[in-house]
Amino acid sequence: MIFLILVLGIIGAVLGAVFLPGLGWVPGFAIGLLLGWCKVLSARVGVLEQKVAKLKAGPEHETKAPGPEAEPESEPEVEVEPELELGPELVFGQETEPADQPEAVVASGSLAQKHEQRPGTAPAHVRENAFDPVIEKARQLLTRGNPVVRVGLIVLFFGVAFLLKYAAERDLLAIELRLAAVAFAGLAMLALGWRLRSRDLTYSLLIQGGGVGILYLTIFASSRIYGLVPLGLAFALMIAMVGLSVLLALLQNSVAMAAFGAIGGFLAPVLISPGTGSHVVLFSYYALLNAGILGIAWFKSWRVLNWIGFMFTFVIGMTWGYRFYRPEFFHTTEPFLILFFLFYLAISIMFAHRQPVHLKGYIDGTLVFGLPAVVFGLQGALVYEYEYAMAISALAMGGIYITLASVLWRKRAVGMKALTESFLSLGVVFTSIAIPLGLDSNWVTALWCLEGAGLVWIGVRQHRILARLAGLLLQIGAGIAFITGWGAVASGLKMPVLNSVYMSAFLLSLSGFVSNYCYQHYSSRLRGFELWIHLPLLGWALLWWLAGGFREINFYFNNTELVFACVVFIAASGWVFGWLNQRLQWEDTGYPAMAAVPMVLIITLATNAGYSLHPFEGWGVAAWGITLFLGCHLLYRLDQKWPEKLLGVLHLLMLIFVVFILTREAGWVVDLLVKGTRAWPFAVSGFIPALFISLLLRFGSRVPWPTGRFRSIYTGEGLLPMGIFLLGWVISACFRPADPAPLAYIPLINPVEFTQVFVLLTLMHWWNSADTRRFAEAVQLSSRAVTWVMLAAAFLWINSVIARSVHFWAFVEFSGTALFASVYFQSALSIVWTLISLVLMAAATSRGKRMPWIVGAALLGIVVAKLFLVDLSEIGTVARIISFIVVGSLMLVIGYLSPLPPKSAEDGI
């Protein structure tokens, strides 16, 4: 303990003399003594706490009381704690790896058992403050092994360096003699150390390390400072010294020997050089030293040696660059930076590969991740003036790391998984950095999202949740970045599809689909909260797919062609998604495939509302034909895969799409040919759907697919939407004048009224078909109610025929006010309504139906009331007399032929 205090005091005195003028060594010596004394007291307190903890633990830990002859307790000896280091200790002695010294492992284990604590006991060693670990390392460095030789060697090394510098400045002796003497001293130390290795290995390694350092100094000074040795010979000698250090370290299994030789070699130019000279010589010299470290790494996993070389190489390199670098030095500096990068990249791989069995694959994370950060920063300082240089550099580094990761993955070396994943992550990072450095914002976001998809794929395959989440965040960030520049890139569009805007959106969509596939296909490898993520990913991918496609269409097509392009794009998209759904068993792509048909119908309905539009204009025939073919092929391909009800709905939507397009085209053609009023295309809008229903009812069951396969859709309840439309068309037509110009109006023989009759007959035929009846019975739909609705529509149609006849023949305006004020219209209504009442009541009597008779009687009552209540004084008495005579006569006939059926008769039609 006294020795430790004195050593720390001497170190403090030396530091005080160096940094403080005059008597600075005095306070330095005092501070060193105080630090040493504090450390001794701390160690003693720790030992006392251990003893107190043992006493408190129980009687089983008590020791026998000392007898009268017991010796007085001596000063407690501080035990050395076993160090849990991943590699040999940096001590000047015989260091071996754990695999080389099983005895050391056993000893360390026994020592750990000795210090094992029982529950409730105080800790074996209490550190006083944050500086204790540093003091402990310094204590071990100065007390373990041979501290006197160690300190003396450090002093001797600095002394030789200062001696050489002093002699050079004052020219005391011939330079050749001085250098030869120093070299002889170094060789003598090497020989002495090698000879003593069998007696005292610790001492011999110290002497050998000092000799190696002195020879480094001598060779560098002879060649660089004094020019006595040619540079070629000097480099050869340096190579020899590096080889000698490697050989001595490996033969004696001493990381300290290698570390000391490396430190001496790296410090040589710093201590002796006057600050001027060629950087090529300096970096070439450091390249030789690093080659020696690389050679040692091939055999030993000495982390300390690797770090010595890394720190000295790049710290001194950065210092030189900060002080002396100029752009014209690039071509002589860049090769060395690349060389040093490759050196330590290889060293990091060898370190992980050469670990002991129980640590196989352990990586030096600081070196693995610190190396690319330092090198890339230095590279940026070298190439900042060159365009795209940083992008190329980042891409090259990313390619190197990804290549190494793929090689390690294919080799499947034992324990190299951590290093493989580290290299892969670095490759992804540097590739990501290269994108914004070399490309515009559109390509940046697109390639970022592809990297995100790659991370998702890797994360799913390797069960890495962090990789999956990072990939998702990268895609989201890429999409947001692309949206921010969306409006500013229109001027950059040059070619359809093959431009950065669309390709970026396409790649964003592609990455989303790939991520969706990974999350759905490998769902068994996901966490519970990740099982729903595939649906938002599908929506994300579809958003970019549609947005990119519609924007491209809007940019390159005019208003008419825009609709065609959109419809074909959606139909083609649905077909592709359906193919993926069937071929890859990709369930999620079935949703957009299903949505394609209704989307096509919605766009068609929204963009073709008007007779002036021509669906087959331009390349419309091809567009609608392609859309119909792709839709039908999609439905046929997935006929057995999707649910039948869903397929039925899609078939119905496809039928409506076909009927709508053909109706619009037929209306446009008729309007173009007739050159008349709007009654002709309006009649076509009812005639074509009714014709389709008639043809389907007549021939639908004869065609195996699709009408035979989905008979209920094409001949049964599937026609209900079209039936409702036609019924509404009939009613709306009743309130239109329907001028048949250029033809004259003839009741029933005009386009609108003829089509109304055809539609009503078609609807009655459809309703009475077997398929529709089965549907009505299944849903408990009242057949009587539907029949009454049909009869009401027919009654309204009869009144509209009367109104048009009065309008065209009596020249009465076709409006409600004018028609109800017309005596001709009122008289015709009275006669026709009476005839209808006669038919209803007579049919009801013959069939014993009470309800139709009551309806007919009510209608007849309305006629009578109208005759007496409507003021016809201004019209004339002739029409009034005729109305009364005709209606009265019909009532006599009704009373004779149609008495009220008995009350017990069935109340129905």
PDB file of N, CA, C and O in Angstrom, residues 325 327 379-387 389-390:
ATOM      1  N   TYR A 325      -4.763  19.657 -44.679  1.00  0.00           N
ATOM      2  CA  TYR A 325      -5.374  19.154 -45.910  1.00  0.00           C
ATOM      3  C   TYR A 325      -5.769  20.296 -46.837  1.00  0.00           C
ATOM      4  O   TYR A 325      -6.294  21.330 -46.427  1.00  0.00           O
ATOM      5  N   PRO A 327      -7.443  20.699 -51.128  1.00  0.00           N
ATOM      6  CA  PRO A 327      -8.112  19.896 -52.179  1.00  0.00           C
ATOM      7  C   PRO A 327      -7.150  19.193 -53.121  1.00  0.00           C
ATOM      8  O   PRO A 327      -7.469  18.120 -53.634  1.00  0.00           O
ATOM      9  N   GLN A 379     -14.712  11.174 -45.301  1.00  0.00           N
ATOM     10  CA  GLN A 379     -14.957  11.193 -46.734  1.00  0.00           C
ATOM     11  C   GLN A 379     -15.710  12.452 -47.139  1.00  0.00           C
ATOM     12  O   GLN A 379     -15.433  13.054 -48.189  1.00  0.00           O
ATOM     13  N   GLY A 380     -16.650  12.866 -46.314  1.00  0.00           N
ATOM     14  CA  GLY A 380     -17.367  14.099 -46.611  1.00  0.00           C
ATOM     15  C   GLY A 380     -16.454  15.312 -46.623  1.00  0.00           C
ATOM     16  O   GLY A 380     -16.614  16.226 -47.440  1.00  0.00           O
ATOM     17  N   ALA A 381     -15.476  15.332 -45.725  1.00  0.00           N
ATOM     18  CA  ALA A 381     -14.520  16.445 -45.712  1.00  0.00           C
ATOM     19  C   ALA A 381     -13.623  16.425 -46.948  1.00  0.00           C
ATOM     20  O   ALA A 381     -13.158  17.484 -47.399  1.00  0.00           O
ATOM     21  N   LEU A 382     -13.386  15.261 -47.522  1.00  0.00           N
ATOM     22  CA  LEU A 382     -12.495  15.166 -48.684  1.00  0.00           C
ATOM     23  C   LEU A 382     -13.206  15.485 -49.999  1.00  0.00           C
ATOM     24  O   LEU A 382     -12.599  16.067 -50.906  1.00  0.00           O
ATOM     25  N   VAL A 383     -14.486  15.107 -50.135  1.00  0.00           N
ATOM     26  CA  VAL A 383     -15.148  15.180 -51.448  1.00  0.00           C
ATOM     27  C   VAL A 383     -16.284  16.191 -51.476  1.00  0.00           C
ATOM     28  O   VAL A 383     -17.130  16.137 -52.379  1.00  0.00           O
ATOM     29  N   TYR A 384     -16.320  17.120 -50.549  1.00  0.00           N
ATOM     30  CA  TYR A 384     -17.460  18.028 -50.497  1.00  0.00           C
ATOM     31  C   TYR A 384     -17.561  18.916 -51.732  1.00  0.00           C
ATOM     32  O   TYR A 384     -18.630  19.450 -52.041  1.00  0.00           O
ATOM     33  N   GLU A 385     -16.475  19.090 -52.470  1.00  0.00           N
ATOM     34  CA  GLU A 385     -16.490  19.941 -53.655  1.00  0.00           C
ATOM     35  C   GLU A 385     -16.964  19.208 -54.903  1.00  0.00           C
ATOM     36  O   GLU A 385     -17.223  19.841 -55.921  1.00  0.00           O
ATOM     37  N   TYR A 386     -17.080  17.896 -54.866  1.00  0.00           N
ATOM     38  CA  TYR A 386     -17.428  17.117 -56.047  1.00  0.00           C
ATOM     39  C   TYR A 386     -18.917  16.760 -56.025  1.00  0.00           C
ATOM     40  O   TYR A 386     -19.434  16.281 -55.011  1.00  0.00           O
ATOM     41  N   GLU A 387     -19.593  16.984 -57.151  1.00  0.00           N
ATOM     42  CA  GLU A 387     -21.018  16.677 -57.248  1.00  0.00           C
ATOM     43  C   GLU A 387     -21.233  15.171 -57.240  1.00  0.00           C
ATOM     44  O   GLU A 387     -20.507  14.423 -57.896  1.00  0.00           O
ATOM     45  N   ALA A 389     -20.440  13.068 -55.256  1.00  0.00           N
ATOM     46  CA  ALA A 389     -19.383  12.242 -54.670  1.00  0.00           C
ATOM     47  C   ALA A 389     -19.870  11.581 -53.383  1.00  0.00           C
ATOM     48  O   ALA A 389     -19.592  10.397 -53.138  1.00  0.00           O
ATOM     49  N   MET A 390     -20.586  12.329 -52.551  1.00  0.00           N
ATOM     50  CA  MET A 390     -21.082  11.748 -51.301  1.00  0.00           C
ATOM     51  C   MET A 390     -22.125  10.670 -51.575  1.00  0.00           C
ATOM     52  O   MET A 390     -22.181   9.651 -50.875  1.00  0.00           O
TER      53      MET A 390
END
